[in-house]
CSV table of C-alpha atoms in Angstrom, one decimal:
chain,number,residue,atom,x,y,z
A,1,MET,CA,-25.1,30.8,428.4
A,2,LYS,CA,-27.5,29.0,425.9
A,3,ASN,CA,-25.6,30.7,423.0
A,4,ARG,CA,-22.4,29.5,424.3
A,5,TYR,CA,-23.5,25.7,424.3
A,6,LEU,CA,-25.2,26.2,421.0
A,7,ALA,CA,-21.9,27.7,419.5
A,8,ILE,CA,-19.8,24.5,421.0
A,9,ALA,CA,-22.6,22.1,419.7
A,10,LEU,CA,-22.4,23.7,416.2
A,11,ALA,CA,-18.7,23.6,416.0
A,12,LEU,CA,-18.4,20.0,417.5
A,13,GLY,CA,-21.1,19.0,414.7
A,14,MET,CA,-19.1,20.5,411.9
A,15,GLY,CA,-15.9,19.3,413.0
A,16,SER,CA,-17.3,16.1,413.1
A,17,SER,CA,-18.7,16.2,409.7
A,18,LEU,CA,-15.5,17.3,408.0
A,19,ALA,CA,-13.7,14.5,409.7
A,20,VAL,CA,-16.0,12.0,408.7
A,21,THR,CA,-15.9,13.6,404.9
A,22,ALA,CA,-12.2,13.2,404.9
A,23,MET,CA,-12.2,9.7,406.2
A,24,ALA,CA,-14.5,8.8,403.1
A,25,GLN,CA,-12.2,10.5,400.8
A,26,ASP,CA,-9.2,8.6,401.9
A,27,GLN,CA,-11.1,5.4,401.6
A,28,GLN,CA,-12.3,6.2,398.0
A,29,ALA,CA,-8.9,7.0,397.1
A,30,PRO,CA,-6.9,4.5,395.1
A,31,PRO,CA,-3.3,3.7,396.4
A,32,PRO,CA,-0.6,5.3,394.1
A,33,ALA,CA,1.0,3.1,392.0
A,34,ASN,CA,4.5,2.3,392.2
A,35,GLN,CA,4.6,3.4,395.8
A,36,GLY,CA,8.1,3.0,397.1
A,37,GLN,CA,9.1,1.2,393.9
A,38,ARG,CA,11.5,2.3,391.7
A,39,GLN,CA,10.5,2.4,387.7
A,40,ALA,CA,13.3,0.5,385.9
A,41,PRO,CA,15.2,2.8,383.6
A,42,ASP,CA,15.2,2.0,380.0
A,43,PRO,CA,18.2,0.5,378.3
A,44,ALA,CA,17.7,2.1,374.9
A,45,ARG,CA,17.5,5.6,376.7
A,46,GLN,CA,20.5,5.0,379.0
A,47,ALA,CA,22.3,4.1,375.7
A,48,GLN,CA,21.2,6.9,374.0
A,49,ARG,CA,22.4,9.4,376.8
A,50,LEU,CA,26.0,7.5,376.5
A,51,ALA,CA,25.9,8.0,372.8
A,52,LYS,CA,25.5,11.6,373.4
A,53,ARG,CA,27.7,11.9,376.1
A,54,LEU,CA,30.8,9.9,374.6
A,55,GLY,CA,30.2,10.5,371.1
A,56,LEU,CA,29.2,6.8,370.6
A,57,THR,CA,28.5,5.1,367.3
A,58,ALA,CA,25.3,3.5,366.3
A,59,ASP,CA,27.3,0.3,366.4
A,60,GLN,CA,28.7,1.0,370.0
A,61,GLN,CA,25.2,2.1,371.0
A,62,SER,CA,23.5,-1.1,369.8
A,63,GLN,CA,25.9,-3.1,371.9
A,64,LEU,CA,25.7,-1.3,374.8
A,65,THR,CA,21.6,-1.7,375.0
A,66,PRO,CA,21.6,-5.4,375.8
A,67,ILE,CA,24.5,-4.7,378.6
A,68,LEU,CA,22.3,-2.3,380.3
A,69,ALA,CA,19.0,-4.3,380.0
A,70,ASN,CA,20.7,-7.5,381.3
A,71,ARG,CA,22.1,-5.3,384.1
A,72,ASN,CA,18.6,-3.6,384.7
A,73,GLN,CA,17.1,-7.0,384.8
A,74,GLN,CA,19.5,-8.6,387.2
A,75,ALA,CA,19.5,-5.8,389.6
A,76,MET,CA,15.6,-5.8,389.6
A,77,ALA,CA,16.0,-9.6,390.3
A,78,LEU,CA,18.2,-8.5,393.4
A,79,ARG,CA,16.3,-6.0,394.7
A,80,ALA,CA,13.1,-8.5,394.9
A,81,ASP,CA,15.2,-11.2,396.6
A,82,THR,CA,14.0,-10.8,399.9
A,83,THR,CA,16.3,-13.8,401.3
A,84,LEU,CA,19.2,-11.7,400.9
A,85,SER,CA,20.4,-9.6,403.7
A,86,PRO,CA,21.1,-5.8,402.8
A,87,GLN,CA,24.9,-6.5,402.9
A,88,ASP,CA,24.8,-9.2,400.7
A,89,ARG,CA,22.3,-7.7,398.4
A,90,HIS,CA,24.7,-4.4,398.5
A,91,ALA,CA,27.6,-6.9,397.8
A,92,LYS,CA,26.0,-8.3,394.7
A,93,MET,CA,24.8,-5.4,393.3
A,94,MET,CA,28.5,-3.7,393.4
A,95,SER,CA,29.6,-6.8,391.8
A,96,LEU,CA,26.9,-6.9,389.1
A,97,ARG,CA,27.9,-3.0,388.3
A,98,GLN,CA,31.4,-4.0,388.1
A,99,ASP,CA,30.8,-6.5,385.8
A,100,SER,CA,28.3,-4.3,383.7
A,101,ASP,CA,31.1,-1.5,383.9
A,102,ALA,CA,33.7,-4.0,382.5
A,103,LYS,CA,31.3,-4.9,379.6
A,104,ILE,CA,30.7,-1.6,378.6
A,105,LYS,CA,34.4,-0.5,378.7
A,106,ALA,CA,35.2,-3.2,376.2
A,107,VAL,CA,32.8,-1.6,373.9
A,108,LEU,CA,34.3,1.6,374.1
A,109,THR,CA,37.4,3.5,372.6
A,110,ASP,CA,40.4,4.5,374.7
A,111,ALA,CA,39.2,8.1,374.2
A,112,GLN,CA,35.7,7.5,375.4
A,113,LYS,CA,36.8,5.6,378.3
A,114,GLN,CA,38.4,8.9,379.6
């Protein structure tokens, strides 16, 4: 009977020490950076991908980079605007995308648009 109580007490003691150790480690660990946030895409890298996919000239690629940078900047500002309702944010994002797509298409040749 004493052995049984001793085993239970020992198990409880080990379990509580593991819980305390786990809690201490959780408190010491720094929070992950950018938790729940997206990292903004690199406009130059986006332009390179489009250049590779569509066969763009260097001039076309250099024209696309500021268009993509502006779109990314405006999208980040929309995501950060907490005063907008989700529906308004979505509508503005769609409008932003359509506007930037029109600017991008203006740089492309007819063959590249297809």
